[in-house]
Amino acid sequence: EAQVTQNPRYLITVTGKKLTVTCSQNMNHEYMSWYRQDPGLGLRQIYYSMNVEVTDKGDVPEGYKVSRKEKRNFPLILESPSPNQTSLYFCASSLGGPILNTEAFFGQGTRLTVV
Amino acid sequence: DAKTTQPPSMDCAEGRAANLPCNHSTISGNEYVYWYRQIHSQGPQYIIHGLKNNETNEMASLIITEDRKSSTLILPHATLRDTAVYYCIVSRPGAGNKLTFGGGTRVLVKP
């Protein structure tokens, strides 16, 4: 089954304690992205990757890092989480290229609380 | 990417067609119109997309006006499980498939 898998689904952590949210897709997609969703602000892109070793900032990259060492994995790293990073996070992947435009598949989300 | 404008909410009777409008008057020639929906706090789900022709799949139909400045998503026979927030998005190729989500339309399907 084609899917995007995020882990963990729920996480409560303390300010400053480094954490990683994993994302894996089994569709051999080139493009992967991370979004955060906050009430009243909708979904905003944090980082995206067009292929292995190619990443770029989205709209709200501050406080986050990503890496794309393998095509299937795109972890989101919070080096020093703060309470304003409490949010619902989604990973997405899609097959695409310079002229293609295809549907994106989203993971089920990770609800992060930073206290 | 072009911005979109959608009504914030609408109700629909179960079994009836739901017509969801979207304005994208600044859309450029190579931008596609996408529709996604999000049920409660689940991950957004792709519904349909198109460039200039009308499109239909097993979930919905997409009607794009000739000038491409607006579109309508049609759910032909709404069910209670179609209750969700529906997002109309325009996206250009080569943009990392970046999706810019607006406020969407909150659709409530009533029995």
Tab-separated table of C-alpha atoms in Angstrom:
chain	number	residue	atom	x	y	z
A	1	GLU	CA	0.000	0.000	0.000
A	2	ALA	CA	1.299	3.421	-0.997
A	3	GLN	CA	1.803	5.501	2.090
A	4	VAL	CA	3.684	8.155	3.983
A	5	THR	CA	4.531	7.105	7.521
A	6	GLN	CA	5.344	9.523	10.288
A	7	ASN	CA	6.578	8.702	13.760
A	8	PRO	CA	5.747	9.365	16.452
A	9	ARG	CA	2.062	10.281	16.135
A	10	TYR	CA	2.072	12.075	19.472
A	11	LEU	CA	4.966	13.578	21.388
A	12	ILE	CA	5.238	15.682	24.511
A	13	THR	CA	8.686	17.050	25.217
A	14	VAL	CA	10.421	19.745	27.212
A	15	THR	CA	11.975	22.950	25.971
A	16	GLY	CA	15.471	22.473	24.608
A	17	LYS	CA	15.476	18.703	24.310
A	18	LYS	CA	16.426	17.749	20.762
A	19	LEU	CA	13.944	15.602	18.915
A	20	THR	CA	13.467	14.048	15.510
A	21	VAL	CA	10.227	13.267	13.745
A	22	THR	CA	10.707	10.630	11.099
A	23	CYS	CA	8.979	10.456	7.739
A	24	SER	CA	9.207	7.627	5.263
A	25	GLN	CA	7.480	7.023	1.924
A	26	ASN	CA	7.334	3.833	-0.133
A	27	MET	CA	6.398	5.338	-3.500
A	28	ASN	CA	9.875	6.269	-4.771
A	29	HIS	CA	8.842	9.928	-4.827
A	30	GLU	CA	11.408	12.632	-5.480
A	31	TYR	CA	9.620	15.430	-3.646
A	32	MET	CA	9.070	15.484	0.080
A	33	SER	CA	7.898	18.290	2.345
A	34	TRP	CA	7.138	19.141	5.929
A	35	TYR	CA	4.189	21.296	6.964
A	36	ARG	CA	2.949	22.545	10.276
A	37	GLN	CA	-0.677	23.311	10.997
A	38	ASP	CA	-1.802	25.801	13.592
A	39	PRO	CA	-5.292	27.104	14.404
A	40	GLY	CA	-6.079	30.201	12.384
A	41	LEU	CA	-2.873	29.924	10.364
A	42	GLY	CA	-3.609	26.846	8.305
A	43	LEU	CA	-0.918	24.617	6.838
A	44	ARG	CA	2.456	26.203	6.239
A	45	GLN	CA	5.447	24.623	4.559
A	46	ILE	CA	8.576	24.302	6.703
A	47	TYR	CA	11.094	22.649	4.377
A	48	TYR	CA	11.006	20.697	1.176
A	49	SER	CA	13.315	18.446	-0.766
A	50	MET	CA	13.361	17.924	-4.508
A	51	ASN	CA	15.649	14.908	-4.337
A	52	VAL	CA	18.360	13.236	-2.313
A	53	GLU	CA	20.745	15.768	-0.800
A	54	VAL	CA	18.631	18.664	-2.140
A	55	THR	CA	16.644	20.587	0.459
A	56	ASP	CA	15.295	24.103	0.647
A	57	LYS	CA	13.448	26.357	3.039
A	58	GLY	CA	9.723	26.737	2.927
A	59	ASP	CA	7.743	29.536	4.525
A	60	VAL	CA	8.525	28.887	8.193
A	61	PRO	CA	11.937	27.163	8.456
A	62	GLU	CA	13.232	28.853	11.632
A	63	GLY	CA	14.009	26.391	14.398
A	64	TYR	CA	13.940	23.334	12.145
A	65	LYS	CA	16.433	21.229	10.238
A	66	VAL	CA	15.927	18.474	7.710
A	67	SER	CA	18.065	15.989	5.859
A	68	ARG	CA	17.560	13.836	2.781
A	69	LYS	CA	20.226	11.185	2.735
A	70	GLU	CA	17.945	8.582	1.194
A	71	LYS	CA	15.078	9.006	-1.206
A	72	ARG	CA	12.499	7.418	1.070
A	73	ASN	CA	13.289	9.266	4.315
A	74	PHE	CA	12.952	12.918	5.229
A	75	PRO	CA	13.331	13.477	8.983
A	76	LEU	CA	12.426	16.747	10.674
A	77	ILE	CA	14.825	17.782	13.403
A	78	LEU	CA	14.159	20.244	16.191
A	79	GLU	CA	17.554	20.950	17.747
A	80	SER	CA	16.186	23.018	20.630
A	81	PRO	CA	12.396	22.878	20.688
A	82	SER	CA	10.457	25.798	22.104
A	83	PRO	CA	6.795	26.089	23.107
A	84	ASN	CA	5.978	28.027	19.910
A	85	GLN	CA	6.785	24.859	17.973
A	86	THR	CA	3.842	23.123	19.563
A	87	SER	CA	1.844	22.186	16.499
A	88	LEU	CA	0.472	19.468	14.268
A	89	TYR	CA	3.077	18.391	11.734
A	90	PHE	CA	2.552	16.698	8.395
A	91	CYS	CA	5.001	15.117	6.015
A	92	ALA	CA	4.104	14.880	2.339
A	93	SER	CA	5.606	13.310	-0.754
A	94	SER	CA	4.906	13.548	-4.457
A	95	LEU	CA	6.281	12.420	-7.766
A	96	GLY	CA	7.328	15.372	-9.840
A	97	GLY	CA	9.915	17.308	-11.715
A	98	PRO	CA	10.456	20.602	-13.488
A	99	ILE	CA	7.405	20.216	-15.660
A	100	LEU	CA	5.349	17.641	-13.862
A	101	ASN	CA	2.744	18.449	-11.285
A	102	THR	CA	1.263	15.557	-9.404
A	103	GLU	CA	-0.741	14.834	-6.313
A	104	ALA	CA	0.840	14.885	-2.893
A	105	PHE	CA	0.405	12.132	-0.328
A	106	PHE	CA	0.333	13.164	3.299
A	107	GLY	CA	1.212	11.304	6.445
A	108	GLN	CA	-1.232	11.010	9.316
A	109	GLY	CA	0.398	13.758	11.302
A	110	THR	CA	2.489	14.197	14.440
A	111	ARG	CA	1.020	16.191	17.268
A	112	LEU	CA	3.899	17.798	19.125
A	113	THR	CA	3.627	19.584	22.458
A	114	VAL	CA	6.632	21.433	23.858
A	115	VAL	CA	6.336	22.401	27.520
B	1	ASP	CA	1.782	31.064	-6.717
B	2	ALA	CA	-1.654	32.507	-7.271
B	3	LYS	CA	-3.839	33.056	-4.253
B	4	THR	CA	-7.253	31.496	-3.936
B	5	THR	CA	-10.477	32.664	-2.342
B	6	GLN	CA	-13.053	30.257	-0.970
B	7	PRO	CA	-16.171	30.715	1.155
B	8	PRO	CA	-15.353	29.858	4.763
B	9	SER	CA	-18.163	27.387	5.227
B	10	MET	CA	-21.144	25.732	3.623
B	11	ASP	CA	-23.730	23.117	4.487
B	12	CYS	CA	-24.928	20.363	2.223
B	13	ALA	CA	-27.705	17.806	2.516
B	14	GLU	CA	-26.718	14.169	2.452
B	15	GLY	CA	-27.248	12.649	-0.979
B	16	ARG	CA	-27.278	15.978	-2.748
B	17	ALA	CA	-24.522	17.447	-4.866
B	18	ALA	CA	-22.098	19.808	-3.159
B	19	ASN	CA	-20.699	22.597	-5.325
B	20	LEU	CA	-17.617	24.261	-3.857
B	21	PRO	CA	-16.474	27.453	-5.571
B	22	CYS	CA	-12.949	28.840	-5.740
B	23	ASN	CA	-11.645	32.078	-7.193
B	24	HIS	CA	-8.080	32.247	-8.492
B	25	SER	CA	-8.141	35.353	-10.644
B	26	THR	CA	-4.341	35.774	-10.689
B	27	ILE	CA	-3.603	32.261	-11.893
B	28	SER	CA	-0.876	32.057	-14.504
B	29	GLY	CA	-0.777	29.892	-17.583
B	30	ASN	CA	1.253	27.013	-16.176
B	31	GLU	CA	-0.419	26.787	-12.776
B	32	TYR	CA	-2.635	23.854	-11.966
B	33	VAL	CA	-5.730	23.916	-9.773
B	34	TYR	CA	-5.694	21.309	-7.030
B	35	TRP	CA	-8.319	20.303	-4.515
B	36	TYR	CA	-7.522	18.596	-1.237
B	37	ARG	CA	-9.621	17.905	1.794
B	38	GLN	CA	-8.812	17.395	5.443
B	39	ILE	CA	-11.090	15.380	7.644
B	40	HIS	CA	-10.764	16.488	11.241
B	41	SER	CA	-7.013	16.531	11.981
B	42	GLN	CA	-5.994	13.822	9.560
B	43	GLY	CA	-3.468	14.394	6.808
B	44	PRO	CA	-4.860	16.264	3.787
B	45	GLN	CA	-6.199	13.993	1.089
B	46	TYR	CA	-5.862	14.655	-2.622
B	47	ILE	CA	-9.146	14.883	-4.506
B	48	ILE	CA	-8.527	16.086	-8.045
B	49	HIS	CA	-6.539	18.537	-10.130
B	50	GLY	CA	-6.648	20.149	-13.552
B	51	LEU	CA	-5.015	22.691	-15.806
B	52	LYS	CA	-7.751	23.962	-18.098
B	53	ASN	CA	-10.006	21.082	-19.020
B	54	ASN	CA	-12.754	19.793	-16.798
B	55	GLU	CA	-11.781	16.658	-14.922
B	56	THR	CA	-13.681	13.836	-13.278
B	57	ASN	CA	-12.587	10.943	-11.115
B	58	GLU	CA	-14.242	8.564	-8.698
B	59	MET	CA	-14.393	11.195	-5.977
B	60	ALA	CA	-15.403	14.401	-7.687
B	61	SER	CA	-15.596	16.597	-10.753
B	62	LEU	CA	-13.626	19.760	-11.357
B	63	ILE	CA	-15.042	22.478	-13.544
B	64	ILE	CA	-12.609	25.220	-14.583
B	65	THR	CA	-13.909	28.325	-16.314
B	66	GLU	CA	-12.597	29.131	-19.744
B	67	ASP	CA	-10.587	32.103	-18.482
B	68	ARG	CA	-9.290	29.869	-15.640
B	69	LYS	CA	-10.035	32.538	-13.050
B	70	SER	CA	-12.346	30.324	-11.076
B	71	SER	CA	-13.273	26.696	-10.590
B	72	THR	CA	-15.889	24.545	-8.902
B	73	LEU	CA	-15.426	21.240	-7.170
B	74	ILE	CA	-18.491	19.045	-7.384
B	75	LEU	CA	-19.137	16.183	-4.992
B	76	PRO	CA	-21.979	14.471	-6.839
B	77	HIS	CA	-23.653	12.690	-3.926
B	78	ALA	CA	-22.404	14.010	-0.617
B	79	THR	CA	-22.234	11.606	2.319
B	80	LEU	CA	-21.664	12.289	5.999
B	81	ARG	CA	-18.065	11.138	5.519
B	82	ASP	CA	-17.503	14.049	3.143
B	83	THR	CA	-17.684	16.465	6.069
B	84	ALA	CA	-14.258	18.114	5.971
B	85	VAL	CA	-12.326	21.251	5.164
B	86	TYR	CA	-11.798	21.539	1.415
B	87	TYR	CA	-8.810	23.413	0.076
B	88	CYS	CA	-8.441	24.876	-3.383
B	89	ILE	CA	-4.780	25.385	-4.266
B	90	VAL	CA	-2.929	26.579	-7.328
B	91	SER	CA	0.541	25.265	-7.885
B	92	ARG	CA	3.079	25.602	-10.656
B	93	PRO	CA	5.356	22.825	-11.921
B	94	GLY	CA	8.909	22.885	-10.674
B	95	ALA	CA	7.994	24.607	-7.416
B	96	GLY	CA	8.845	21.571	-5.377
B	97	ASN	CA	5.182	20.796	-5.635
B	98	LYS	CA	4.776	23.378	-2.907
B	99	LEU	CA	1.211	23.618	-1.807
B	100	THR	CA	0.044	26.899	-0.312
B	101	PHE	CA	-3.019	26.186	1.753
B	102	GLY	CA	-5.504	28.961	2.376
B	103	GLY	CA	-8.363	28.893	4.807
B	104	GLY	CA	-10.412	26.410	2.837
B	105	THR	CA	-14.156	25.801	2.982
B	106	ARG	CA	-15.536	23.917	5.941
B	107	VAL	CA	-18.232	21.656	4.518
B	108	LEU	CA	-20.788	20.131	6.826
B	109	VAL	CA	-22.916	17.388	5.323
B	110	LYS	CA	-26.171	17.059	7.216
B	111	PRO	CA	-28.508	14.060	7.313
